[in-house]
PDB file of C-alpha atoms in Angstrom:
ATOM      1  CA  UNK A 879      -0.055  -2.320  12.906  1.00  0.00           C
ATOM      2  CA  UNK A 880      -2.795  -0.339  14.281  1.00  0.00           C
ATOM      3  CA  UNK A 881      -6.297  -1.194  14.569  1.00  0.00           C
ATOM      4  CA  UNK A 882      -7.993  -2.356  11.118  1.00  0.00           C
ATOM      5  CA  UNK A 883     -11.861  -1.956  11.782  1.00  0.00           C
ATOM      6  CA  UNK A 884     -13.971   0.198  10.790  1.00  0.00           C
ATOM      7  CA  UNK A 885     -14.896   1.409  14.225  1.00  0.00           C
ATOM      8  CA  UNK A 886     -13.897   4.876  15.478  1.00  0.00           C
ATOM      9  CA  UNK A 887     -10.712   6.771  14.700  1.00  0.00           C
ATOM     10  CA  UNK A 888      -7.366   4.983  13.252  1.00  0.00           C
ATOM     11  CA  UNK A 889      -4.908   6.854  15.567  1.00  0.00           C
ATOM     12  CA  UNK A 890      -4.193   6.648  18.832  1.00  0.00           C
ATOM     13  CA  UNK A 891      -5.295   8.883  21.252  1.00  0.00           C
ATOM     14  CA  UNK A 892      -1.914   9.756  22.989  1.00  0.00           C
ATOM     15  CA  UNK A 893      -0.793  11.314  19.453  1.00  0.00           C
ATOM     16  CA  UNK A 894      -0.195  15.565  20.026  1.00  0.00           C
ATOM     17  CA  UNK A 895      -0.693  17.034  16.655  1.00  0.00           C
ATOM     18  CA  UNK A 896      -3.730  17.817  15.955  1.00  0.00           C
ATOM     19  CA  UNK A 897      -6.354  16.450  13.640  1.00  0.00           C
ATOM     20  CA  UNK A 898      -5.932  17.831   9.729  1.00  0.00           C
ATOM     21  CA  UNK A 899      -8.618  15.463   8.646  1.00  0.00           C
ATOM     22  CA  UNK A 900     -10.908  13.030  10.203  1.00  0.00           C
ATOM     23  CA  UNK A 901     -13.516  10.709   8.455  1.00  0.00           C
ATOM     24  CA  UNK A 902     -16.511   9.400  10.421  1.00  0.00           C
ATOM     25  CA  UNK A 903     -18.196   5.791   9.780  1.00  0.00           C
ATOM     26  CA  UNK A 904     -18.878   6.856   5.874  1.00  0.00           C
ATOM     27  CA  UNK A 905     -20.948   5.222   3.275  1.00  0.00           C
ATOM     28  CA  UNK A 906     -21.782   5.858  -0.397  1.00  0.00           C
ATOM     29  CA  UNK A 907     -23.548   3.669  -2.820  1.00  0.00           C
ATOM     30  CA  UNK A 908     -23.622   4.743  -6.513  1.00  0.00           C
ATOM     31  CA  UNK A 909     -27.448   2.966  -7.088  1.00  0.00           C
ATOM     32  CA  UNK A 910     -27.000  -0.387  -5.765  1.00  0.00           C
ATOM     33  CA  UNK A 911     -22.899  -0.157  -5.961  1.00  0.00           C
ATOM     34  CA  UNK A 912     -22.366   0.142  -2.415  1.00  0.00           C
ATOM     35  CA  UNK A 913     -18.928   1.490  -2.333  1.00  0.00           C
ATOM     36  CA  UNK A 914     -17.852   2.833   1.006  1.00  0.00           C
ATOM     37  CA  UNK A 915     -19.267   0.630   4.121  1.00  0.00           C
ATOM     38  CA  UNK A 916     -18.491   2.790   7.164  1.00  0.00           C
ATOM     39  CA  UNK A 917     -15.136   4.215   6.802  1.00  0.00           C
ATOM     40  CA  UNK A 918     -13.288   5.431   9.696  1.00  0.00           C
ATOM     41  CA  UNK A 919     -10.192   7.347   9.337  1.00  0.00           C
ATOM     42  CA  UNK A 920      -8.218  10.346  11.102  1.00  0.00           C
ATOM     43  CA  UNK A 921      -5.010  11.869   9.807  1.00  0.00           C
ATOM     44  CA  UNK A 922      -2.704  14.517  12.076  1.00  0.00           C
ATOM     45  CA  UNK A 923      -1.254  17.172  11.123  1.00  0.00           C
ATOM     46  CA  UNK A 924       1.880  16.437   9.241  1.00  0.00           C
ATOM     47  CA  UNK A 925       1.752  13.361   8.054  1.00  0.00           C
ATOM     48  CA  UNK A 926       2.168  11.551   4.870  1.00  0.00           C
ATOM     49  CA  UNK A 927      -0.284   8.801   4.285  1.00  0.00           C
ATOM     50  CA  UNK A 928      -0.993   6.190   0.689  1.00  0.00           C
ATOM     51  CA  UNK A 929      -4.510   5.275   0.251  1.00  0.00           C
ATOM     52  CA  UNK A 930      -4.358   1.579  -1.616  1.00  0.00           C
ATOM     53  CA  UNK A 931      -6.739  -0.909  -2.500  1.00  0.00           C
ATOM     54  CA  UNK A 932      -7.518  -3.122  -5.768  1.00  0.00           C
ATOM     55  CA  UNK A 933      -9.576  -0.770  -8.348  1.00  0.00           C
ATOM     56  CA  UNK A 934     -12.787   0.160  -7.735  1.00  0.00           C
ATOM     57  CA  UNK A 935     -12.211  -0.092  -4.502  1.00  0.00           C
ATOM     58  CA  UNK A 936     -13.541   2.917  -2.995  1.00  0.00           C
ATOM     59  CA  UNK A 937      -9.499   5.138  -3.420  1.00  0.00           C
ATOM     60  CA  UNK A 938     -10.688   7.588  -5.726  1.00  0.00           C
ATOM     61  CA  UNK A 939     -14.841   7.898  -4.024  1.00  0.00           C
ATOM     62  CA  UNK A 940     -12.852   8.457  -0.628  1.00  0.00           C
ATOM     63  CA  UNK A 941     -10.196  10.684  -2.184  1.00  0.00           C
ATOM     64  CA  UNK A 942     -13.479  13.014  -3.844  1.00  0.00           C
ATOM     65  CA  UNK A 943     -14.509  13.036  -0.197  1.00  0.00           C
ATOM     66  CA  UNK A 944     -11.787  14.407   0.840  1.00  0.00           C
ATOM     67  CA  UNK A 945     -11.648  17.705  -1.167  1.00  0.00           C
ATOM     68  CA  UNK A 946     -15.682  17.868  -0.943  1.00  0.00           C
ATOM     69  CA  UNK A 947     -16.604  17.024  -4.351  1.00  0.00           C
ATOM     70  CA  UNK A 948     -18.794  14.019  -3.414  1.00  0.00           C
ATOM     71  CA  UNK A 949     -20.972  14.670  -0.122  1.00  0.00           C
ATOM     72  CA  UNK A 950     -21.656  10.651   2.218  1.00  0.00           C
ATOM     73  CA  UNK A 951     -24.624   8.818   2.282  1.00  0.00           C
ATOM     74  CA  UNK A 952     -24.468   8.634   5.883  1.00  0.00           C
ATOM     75  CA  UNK A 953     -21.785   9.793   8.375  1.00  0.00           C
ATOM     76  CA  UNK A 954     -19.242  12.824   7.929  1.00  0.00           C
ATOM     77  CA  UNK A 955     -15.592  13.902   6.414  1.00  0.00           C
ATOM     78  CA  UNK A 956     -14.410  17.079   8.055  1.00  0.00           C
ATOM     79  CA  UNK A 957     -11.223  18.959   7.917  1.00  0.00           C
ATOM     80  CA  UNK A 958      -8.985  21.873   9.344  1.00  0.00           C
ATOM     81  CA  UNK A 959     -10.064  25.408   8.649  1.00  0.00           C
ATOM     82  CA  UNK A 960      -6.417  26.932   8.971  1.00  0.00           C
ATOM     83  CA  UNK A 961      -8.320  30.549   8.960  1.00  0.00           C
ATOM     84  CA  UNK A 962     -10.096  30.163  12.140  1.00  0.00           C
ATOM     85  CA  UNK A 963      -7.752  30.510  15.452  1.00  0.00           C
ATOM     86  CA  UNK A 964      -7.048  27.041  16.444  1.00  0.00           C
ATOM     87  CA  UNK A 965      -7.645  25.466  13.077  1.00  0.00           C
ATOM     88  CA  UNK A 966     -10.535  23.821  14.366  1.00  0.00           C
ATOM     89  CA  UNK A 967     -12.319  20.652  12.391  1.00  0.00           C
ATOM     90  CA  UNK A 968     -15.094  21.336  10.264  1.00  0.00           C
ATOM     91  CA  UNK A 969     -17.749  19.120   8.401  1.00  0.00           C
ATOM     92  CA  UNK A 970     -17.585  19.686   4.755  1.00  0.00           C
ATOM     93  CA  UNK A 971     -21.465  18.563   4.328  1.00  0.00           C
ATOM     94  CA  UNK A 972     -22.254  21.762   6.752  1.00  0.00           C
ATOM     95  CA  UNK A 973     -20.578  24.483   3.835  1.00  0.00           C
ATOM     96  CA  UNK A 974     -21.591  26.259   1.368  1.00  0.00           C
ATOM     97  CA  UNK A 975     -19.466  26.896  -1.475  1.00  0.00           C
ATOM     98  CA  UNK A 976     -17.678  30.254   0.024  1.00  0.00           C
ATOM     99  CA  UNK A 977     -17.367  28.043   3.192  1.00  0.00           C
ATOM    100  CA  UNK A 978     -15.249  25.083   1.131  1.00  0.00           C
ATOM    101  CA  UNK A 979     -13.309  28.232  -0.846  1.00  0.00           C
ATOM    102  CA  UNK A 980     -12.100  29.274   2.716  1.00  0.00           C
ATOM    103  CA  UNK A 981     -10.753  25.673   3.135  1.00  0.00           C
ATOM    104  CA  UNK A 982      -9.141  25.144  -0.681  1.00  0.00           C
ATOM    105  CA  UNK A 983      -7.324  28.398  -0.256  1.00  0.00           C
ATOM    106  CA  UNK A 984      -5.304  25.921   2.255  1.00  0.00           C
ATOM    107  CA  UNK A 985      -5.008  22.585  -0.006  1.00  0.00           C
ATOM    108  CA  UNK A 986      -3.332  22.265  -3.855  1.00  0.00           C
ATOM    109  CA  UNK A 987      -4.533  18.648  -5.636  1.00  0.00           C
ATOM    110  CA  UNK A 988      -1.828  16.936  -8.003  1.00  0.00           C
ATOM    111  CA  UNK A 989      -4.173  15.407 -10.443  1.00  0.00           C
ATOM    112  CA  UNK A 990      -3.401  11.746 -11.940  1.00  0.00           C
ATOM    113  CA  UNK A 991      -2.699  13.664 -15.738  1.00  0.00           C
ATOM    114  CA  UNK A 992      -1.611  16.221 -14.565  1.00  0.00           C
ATOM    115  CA  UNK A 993      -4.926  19.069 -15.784  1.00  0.00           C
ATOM    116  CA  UNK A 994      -2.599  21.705 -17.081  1.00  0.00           C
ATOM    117  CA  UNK A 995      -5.320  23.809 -19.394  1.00  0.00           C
ATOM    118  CA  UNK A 996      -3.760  25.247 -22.306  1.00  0.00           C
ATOM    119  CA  UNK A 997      -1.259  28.021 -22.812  1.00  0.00           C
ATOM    120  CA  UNK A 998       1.959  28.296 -20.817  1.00  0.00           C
ATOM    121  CA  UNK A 999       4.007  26.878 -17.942  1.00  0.00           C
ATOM    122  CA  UNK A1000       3.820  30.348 -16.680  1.00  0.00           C
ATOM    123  CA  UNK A1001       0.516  31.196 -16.943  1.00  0.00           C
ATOM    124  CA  UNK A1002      -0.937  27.446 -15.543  1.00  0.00           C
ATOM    125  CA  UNK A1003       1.809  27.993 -12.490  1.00  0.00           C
ATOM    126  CA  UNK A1004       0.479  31.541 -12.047  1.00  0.00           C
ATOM    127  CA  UNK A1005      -3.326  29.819 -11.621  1.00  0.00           C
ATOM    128  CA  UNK A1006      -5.193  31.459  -8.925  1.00  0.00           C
ATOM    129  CA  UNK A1007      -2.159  34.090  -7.635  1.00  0.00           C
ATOM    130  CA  UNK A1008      -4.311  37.359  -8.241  1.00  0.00           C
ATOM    131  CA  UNK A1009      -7.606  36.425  -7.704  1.00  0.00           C
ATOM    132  CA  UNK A1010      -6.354  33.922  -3.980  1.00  0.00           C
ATOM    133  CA  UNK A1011      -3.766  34.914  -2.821  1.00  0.00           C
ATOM    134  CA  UNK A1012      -3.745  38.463  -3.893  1.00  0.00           C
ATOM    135  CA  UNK A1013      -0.430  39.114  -5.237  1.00  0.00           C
ATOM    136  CA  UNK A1014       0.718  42.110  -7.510  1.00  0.00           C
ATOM    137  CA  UNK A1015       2.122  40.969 -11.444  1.00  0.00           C
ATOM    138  CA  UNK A1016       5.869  41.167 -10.126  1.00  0.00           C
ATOM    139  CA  UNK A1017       5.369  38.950  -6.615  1.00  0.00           C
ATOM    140  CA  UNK A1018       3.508  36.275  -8.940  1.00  0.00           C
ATOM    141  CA  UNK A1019       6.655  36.033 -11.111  1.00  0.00           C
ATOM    142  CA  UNK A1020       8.819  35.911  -8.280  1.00  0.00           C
ATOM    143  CA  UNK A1021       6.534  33.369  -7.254  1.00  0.00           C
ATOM    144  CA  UNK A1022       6.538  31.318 -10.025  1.00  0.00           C
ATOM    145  CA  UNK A1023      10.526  31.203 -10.734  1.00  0.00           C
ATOM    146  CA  UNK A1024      10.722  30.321  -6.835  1.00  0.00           C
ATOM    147  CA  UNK A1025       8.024  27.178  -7.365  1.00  0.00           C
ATOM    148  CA  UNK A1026       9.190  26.232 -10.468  1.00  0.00           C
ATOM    149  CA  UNK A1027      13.203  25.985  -9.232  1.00  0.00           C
ATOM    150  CA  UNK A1028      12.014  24.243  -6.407  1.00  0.00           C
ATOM    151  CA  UNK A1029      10.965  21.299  -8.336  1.00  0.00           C
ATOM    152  CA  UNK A1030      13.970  20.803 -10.768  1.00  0.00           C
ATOM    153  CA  UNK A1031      12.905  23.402 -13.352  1.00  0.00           C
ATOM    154  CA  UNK A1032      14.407  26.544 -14.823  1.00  0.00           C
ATOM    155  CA  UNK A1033      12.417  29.499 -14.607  1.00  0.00           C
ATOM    156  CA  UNK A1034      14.137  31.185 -18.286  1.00  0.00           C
ATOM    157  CA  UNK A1035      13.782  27.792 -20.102  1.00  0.00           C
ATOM    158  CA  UNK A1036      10.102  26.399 -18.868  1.00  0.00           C
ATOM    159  CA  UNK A1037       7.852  29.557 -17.838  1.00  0.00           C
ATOM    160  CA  UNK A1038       7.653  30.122 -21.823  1.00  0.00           C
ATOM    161  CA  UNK A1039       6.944  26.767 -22.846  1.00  0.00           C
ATOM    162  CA  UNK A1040       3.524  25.539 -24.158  1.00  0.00           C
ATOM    163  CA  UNK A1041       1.816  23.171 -22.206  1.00  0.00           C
ATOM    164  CA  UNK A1042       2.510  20.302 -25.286  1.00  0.00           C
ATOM    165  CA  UNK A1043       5.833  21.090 -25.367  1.00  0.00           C
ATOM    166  CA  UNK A1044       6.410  19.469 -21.744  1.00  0.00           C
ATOM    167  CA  UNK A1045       7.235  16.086 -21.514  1.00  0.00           C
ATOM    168  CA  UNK A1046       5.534  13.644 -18.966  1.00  0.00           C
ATOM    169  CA  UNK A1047       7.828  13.842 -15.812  1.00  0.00           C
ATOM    170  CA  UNK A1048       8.066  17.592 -16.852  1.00  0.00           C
ATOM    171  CA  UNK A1049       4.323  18.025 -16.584  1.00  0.00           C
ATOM    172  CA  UNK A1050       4.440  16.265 -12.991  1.00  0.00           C
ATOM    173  CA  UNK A1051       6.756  18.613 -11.839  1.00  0.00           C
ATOM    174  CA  UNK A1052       4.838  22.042 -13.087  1.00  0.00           C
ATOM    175  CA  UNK A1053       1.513  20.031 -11.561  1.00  0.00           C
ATOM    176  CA  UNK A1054       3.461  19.965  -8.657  1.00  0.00           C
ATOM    177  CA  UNK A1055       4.868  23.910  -8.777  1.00  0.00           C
ATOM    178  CA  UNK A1056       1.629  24.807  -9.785  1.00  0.00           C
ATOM    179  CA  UNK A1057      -0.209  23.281  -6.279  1.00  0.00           C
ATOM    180  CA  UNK A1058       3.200  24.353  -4.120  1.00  0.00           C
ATOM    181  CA  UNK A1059       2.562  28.312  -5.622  1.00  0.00           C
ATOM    182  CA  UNK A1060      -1.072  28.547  -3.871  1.00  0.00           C
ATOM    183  CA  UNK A1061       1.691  27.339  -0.506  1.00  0.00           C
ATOM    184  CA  UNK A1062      -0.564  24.651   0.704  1.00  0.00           C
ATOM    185  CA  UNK A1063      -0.786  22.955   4.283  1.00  0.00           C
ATOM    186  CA  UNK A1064      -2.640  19.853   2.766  1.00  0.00           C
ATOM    187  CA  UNK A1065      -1.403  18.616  -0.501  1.00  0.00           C
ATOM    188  CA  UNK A1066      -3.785  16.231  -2.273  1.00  0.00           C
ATOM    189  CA  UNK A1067      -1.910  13.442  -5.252  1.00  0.00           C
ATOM    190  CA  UNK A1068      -3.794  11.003  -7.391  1.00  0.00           C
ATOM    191  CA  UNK A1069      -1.667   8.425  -8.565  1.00  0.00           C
ATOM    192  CA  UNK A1070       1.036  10.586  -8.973  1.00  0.00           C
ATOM    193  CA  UNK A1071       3.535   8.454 -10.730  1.00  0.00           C
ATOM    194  CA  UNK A1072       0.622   6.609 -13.024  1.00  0.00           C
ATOM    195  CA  UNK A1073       2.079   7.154 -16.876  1.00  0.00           C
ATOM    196  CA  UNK A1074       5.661   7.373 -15.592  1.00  0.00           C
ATOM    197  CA  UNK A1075       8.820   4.985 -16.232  1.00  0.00           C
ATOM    198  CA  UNK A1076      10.836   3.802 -13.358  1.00  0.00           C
ATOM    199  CA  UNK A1077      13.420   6.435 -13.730  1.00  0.00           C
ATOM    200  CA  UNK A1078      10.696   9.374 -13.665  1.00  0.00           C
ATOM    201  CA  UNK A1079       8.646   7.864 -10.962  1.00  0.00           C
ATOM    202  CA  UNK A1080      11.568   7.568  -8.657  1.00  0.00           C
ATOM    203  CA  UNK A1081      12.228  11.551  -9.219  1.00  0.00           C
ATOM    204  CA  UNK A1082       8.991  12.512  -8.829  1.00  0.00           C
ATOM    205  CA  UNK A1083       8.918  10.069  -5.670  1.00  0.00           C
ATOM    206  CA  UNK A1084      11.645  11.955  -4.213  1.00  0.00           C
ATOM    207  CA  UNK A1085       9.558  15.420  -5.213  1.00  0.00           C
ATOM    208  CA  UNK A1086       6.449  14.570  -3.408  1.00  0.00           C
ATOM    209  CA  UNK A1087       9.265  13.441  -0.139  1.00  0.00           C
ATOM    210  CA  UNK A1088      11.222  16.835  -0.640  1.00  0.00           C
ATOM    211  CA  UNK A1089       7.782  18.686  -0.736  1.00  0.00           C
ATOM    212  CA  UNK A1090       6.199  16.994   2.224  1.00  0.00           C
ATOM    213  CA  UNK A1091       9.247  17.784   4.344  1.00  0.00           C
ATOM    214  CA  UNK A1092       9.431  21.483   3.340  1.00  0.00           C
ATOM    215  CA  UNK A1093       6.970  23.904   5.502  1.00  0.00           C
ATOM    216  CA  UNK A1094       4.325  26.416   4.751  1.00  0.00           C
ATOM    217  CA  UNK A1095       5.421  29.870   4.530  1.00  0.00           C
ATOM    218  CA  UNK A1096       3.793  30.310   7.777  1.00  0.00           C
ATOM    219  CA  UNK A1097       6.230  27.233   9.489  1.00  0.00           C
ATOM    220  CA  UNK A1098       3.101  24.652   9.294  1.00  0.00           C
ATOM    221  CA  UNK A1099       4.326  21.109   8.494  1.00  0.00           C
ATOM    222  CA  UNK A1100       2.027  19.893   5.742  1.00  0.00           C
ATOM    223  CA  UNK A1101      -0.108  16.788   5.503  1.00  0.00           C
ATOM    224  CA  UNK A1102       0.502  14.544   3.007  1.00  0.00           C
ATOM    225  CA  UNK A1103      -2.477  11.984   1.351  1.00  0.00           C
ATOM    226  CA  UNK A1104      -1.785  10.213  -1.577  1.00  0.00           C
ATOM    227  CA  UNK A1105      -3.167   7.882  -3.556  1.00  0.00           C
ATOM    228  CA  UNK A1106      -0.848   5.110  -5.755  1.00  0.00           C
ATOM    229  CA  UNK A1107      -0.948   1.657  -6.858  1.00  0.00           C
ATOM    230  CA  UNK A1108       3.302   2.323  -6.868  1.00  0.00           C
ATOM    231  CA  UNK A1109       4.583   0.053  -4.474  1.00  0.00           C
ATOM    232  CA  UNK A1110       8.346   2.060  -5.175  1.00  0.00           C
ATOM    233  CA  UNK A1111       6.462   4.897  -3.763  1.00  0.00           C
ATOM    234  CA  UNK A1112       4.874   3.679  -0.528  1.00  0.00           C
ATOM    235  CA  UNK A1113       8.523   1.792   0.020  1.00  0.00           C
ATOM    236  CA  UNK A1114      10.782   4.283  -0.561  1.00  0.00           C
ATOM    237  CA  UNK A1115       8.710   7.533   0.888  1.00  0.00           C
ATOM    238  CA  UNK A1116       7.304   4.907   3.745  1.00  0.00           C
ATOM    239  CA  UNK A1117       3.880   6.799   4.203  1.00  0.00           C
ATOM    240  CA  UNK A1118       1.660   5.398   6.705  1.00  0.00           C
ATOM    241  CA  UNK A1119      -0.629   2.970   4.573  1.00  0.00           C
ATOM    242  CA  UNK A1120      -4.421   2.924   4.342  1.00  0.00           C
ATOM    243  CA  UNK A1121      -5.614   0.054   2.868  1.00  0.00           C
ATOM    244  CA  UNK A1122      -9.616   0.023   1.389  1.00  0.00           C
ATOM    245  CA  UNK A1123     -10.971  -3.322   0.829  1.00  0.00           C
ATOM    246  CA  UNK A1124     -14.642  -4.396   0.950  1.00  0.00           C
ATOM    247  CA  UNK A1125     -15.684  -0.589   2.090  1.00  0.00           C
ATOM    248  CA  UNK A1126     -13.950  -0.069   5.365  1.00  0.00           C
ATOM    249  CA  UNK A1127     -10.240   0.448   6.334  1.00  0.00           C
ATOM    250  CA  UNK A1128      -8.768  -2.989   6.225  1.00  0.00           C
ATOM    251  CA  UNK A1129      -4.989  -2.112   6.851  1.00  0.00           C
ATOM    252  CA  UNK A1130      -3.717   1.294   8.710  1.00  0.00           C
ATOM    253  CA  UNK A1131      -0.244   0.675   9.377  1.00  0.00           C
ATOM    254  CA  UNK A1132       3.328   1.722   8.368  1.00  0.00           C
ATOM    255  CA  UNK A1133       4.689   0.261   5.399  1.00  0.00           C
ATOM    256  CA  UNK A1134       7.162  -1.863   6.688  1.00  0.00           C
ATOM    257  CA  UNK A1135       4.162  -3.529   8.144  1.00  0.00           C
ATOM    258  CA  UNK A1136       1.577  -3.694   5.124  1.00  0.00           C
ATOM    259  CA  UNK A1137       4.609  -5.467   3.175  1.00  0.00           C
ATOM    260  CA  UNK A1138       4.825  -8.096   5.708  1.00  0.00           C
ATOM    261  CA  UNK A1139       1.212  -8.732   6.231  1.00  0.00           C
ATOM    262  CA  UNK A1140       0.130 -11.898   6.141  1.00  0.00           C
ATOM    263  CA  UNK A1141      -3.786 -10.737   5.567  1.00  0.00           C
ATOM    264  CA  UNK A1142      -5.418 -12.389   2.657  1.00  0.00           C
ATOM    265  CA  UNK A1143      -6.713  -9.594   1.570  1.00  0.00           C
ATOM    266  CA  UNK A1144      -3.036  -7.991   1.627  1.00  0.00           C
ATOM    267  CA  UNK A1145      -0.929 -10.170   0.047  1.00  0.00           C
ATOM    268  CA  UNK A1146      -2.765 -10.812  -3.336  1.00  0.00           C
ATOM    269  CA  UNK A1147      -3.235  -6.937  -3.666  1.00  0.00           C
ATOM    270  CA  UNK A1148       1.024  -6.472  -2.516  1.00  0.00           C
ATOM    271  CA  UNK A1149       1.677  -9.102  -5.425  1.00  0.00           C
ATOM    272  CA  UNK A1150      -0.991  -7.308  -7.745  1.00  0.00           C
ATOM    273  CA  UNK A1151       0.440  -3.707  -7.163  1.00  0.00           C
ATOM    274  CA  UNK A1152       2.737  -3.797  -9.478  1.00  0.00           C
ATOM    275  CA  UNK A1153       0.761  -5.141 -12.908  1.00  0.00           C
ATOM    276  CA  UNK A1154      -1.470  -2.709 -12.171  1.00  0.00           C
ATOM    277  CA  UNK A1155       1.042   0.233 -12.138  1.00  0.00           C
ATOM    278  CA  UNK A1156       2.513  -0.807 -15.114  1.00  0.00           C
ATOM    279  CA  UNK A1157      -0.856  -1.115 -17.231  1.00  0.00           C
ATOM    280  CA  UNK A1158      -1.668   2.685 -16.012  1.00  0.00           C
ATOM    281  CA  UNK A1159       2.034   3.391 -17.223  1.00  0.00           C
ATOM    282  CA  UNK A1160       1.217   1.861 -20.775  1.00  0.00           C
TER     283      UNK A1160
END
């Protein structure tokens, strides 16, 4: 298991690939909620990591972090800007909004339900084609069919439906065509199997696996961050694990690992994990 305190970077120096995100002794209080106690964290390029922890345990304030939404109290997040040479690290509290546009045109987010808007598969797919990445009305439907068979999904059959047409596993998978369309290098899931039975979860396990492994257009290996209460995920995808408890990293280790922990904090929350998958699935 790697180093569990909250001082300086998780990973170990002698690592090659270079840094896709690194987080820097952050806090955040909501009024007198102090959520986040000095959270250190750094993620390399290609990997796939779970962030756990019992709720309200700082996941989803870290997660909104992450994609800039929520800006620390003290210390920094900062991530790769894949359109400067190099792809060199850059805090997200320094940007404007263009600046953090530069950086989404590189990530896609898989929200927990999903956030199709209304109208069709198609046109919720299709999200953000013209106006990012530029593309004429013929490459965005060769686009589309291409994300859309990816993920298990017919092109004829689906692109037409309405979005409450599609059931619950389908709606994972468009999510999931829809943030692999925009071709991301840092893909982004909240609780990506929450609402899902056992069967469904276990396909769109295998998705999320399938995507991870499968490079940019460019050849970049993505980074993977997720975060799950499904224990099926972290042991059959085997992520590194990142476990948040009282503020701070508690656990940063492979999964393997995390299961055999014999940390109090870890075993009640291992035993926990799945009740509290199966209330978000009812």
């Amino acid at each position: 298991m790697r180093a569990t305190s909250s001082a300086g970077p998780s990973l170990p120096y002698e690592d090659p690939r270079p840094l896709e995100v690194l987080v820097e002794n952050l806090h955040k209080s909501f009024g007198r909620n102090q959520v986040l106690r000095g959270v250190n964290l750094s993620i390399r390029r290609g990997e796939m990591v779970a962030i756990v922890g019992a709720s309200g345990g700082g996941k989803s304030v870290l997660l909104k972090h992450l994609i800039g939404v929520l800006r620390p109290d003290v210390g920094r997040v900062c991530t790769a800007d894949h359109e400067s040479p190099g792809s060199p690290l850059v805090d997200l509290a320094t940007l404007d909004e263009a600046g953090m546009d530069r950086l989404r045109r590189h990530w896609a987010i898989v929200f927990q339900k999903n956030a199709l808007f209304s109208g069709t598969v198609f046109d919720n797919v299709a999200l953000g084609l013209s106006d990012v990445k530029g593309m004429s009305d013929q490459q965005i439907r060769d686009r589309v069919r291409q994300v859309l068979e990816s993920v298990g999904l017919g092109f004829d059959e689906v692109a037409p439906m309405d979005r409450d047409q599609v059931s619950g596993g389908m709606a994972k998978r468009v999510a999931i065509a829809r943030a692999l369309a925009l071709d991301p290098v840092l893909m982004f899931y909240d609780e990506p199997t929450t609402g899902l039975d056992p069967g469904r979860s276990e396909q769109i396990q295998n998705l999320i696996a399938e995507v991870h492994g499968r490079p940019a257009d460019d050849g970049e290996r993505r980074t993977t961050i997720i975060v799950t209460h499904d224990t099926g995920l972290l042991f059959r995808l085997q992520p590194r694990i990142i476990m948040l408890h009282e503020g701070v990293v508690h656990f940063d280790g492979t999964a393997e690992a995390f299961q055999h922990s014999d940390s109090p904090a870890v075993r009640p929350y291992l035993e926990l994990m799945p009740v509290l998958q199966a209330r978000a699935r009812s």
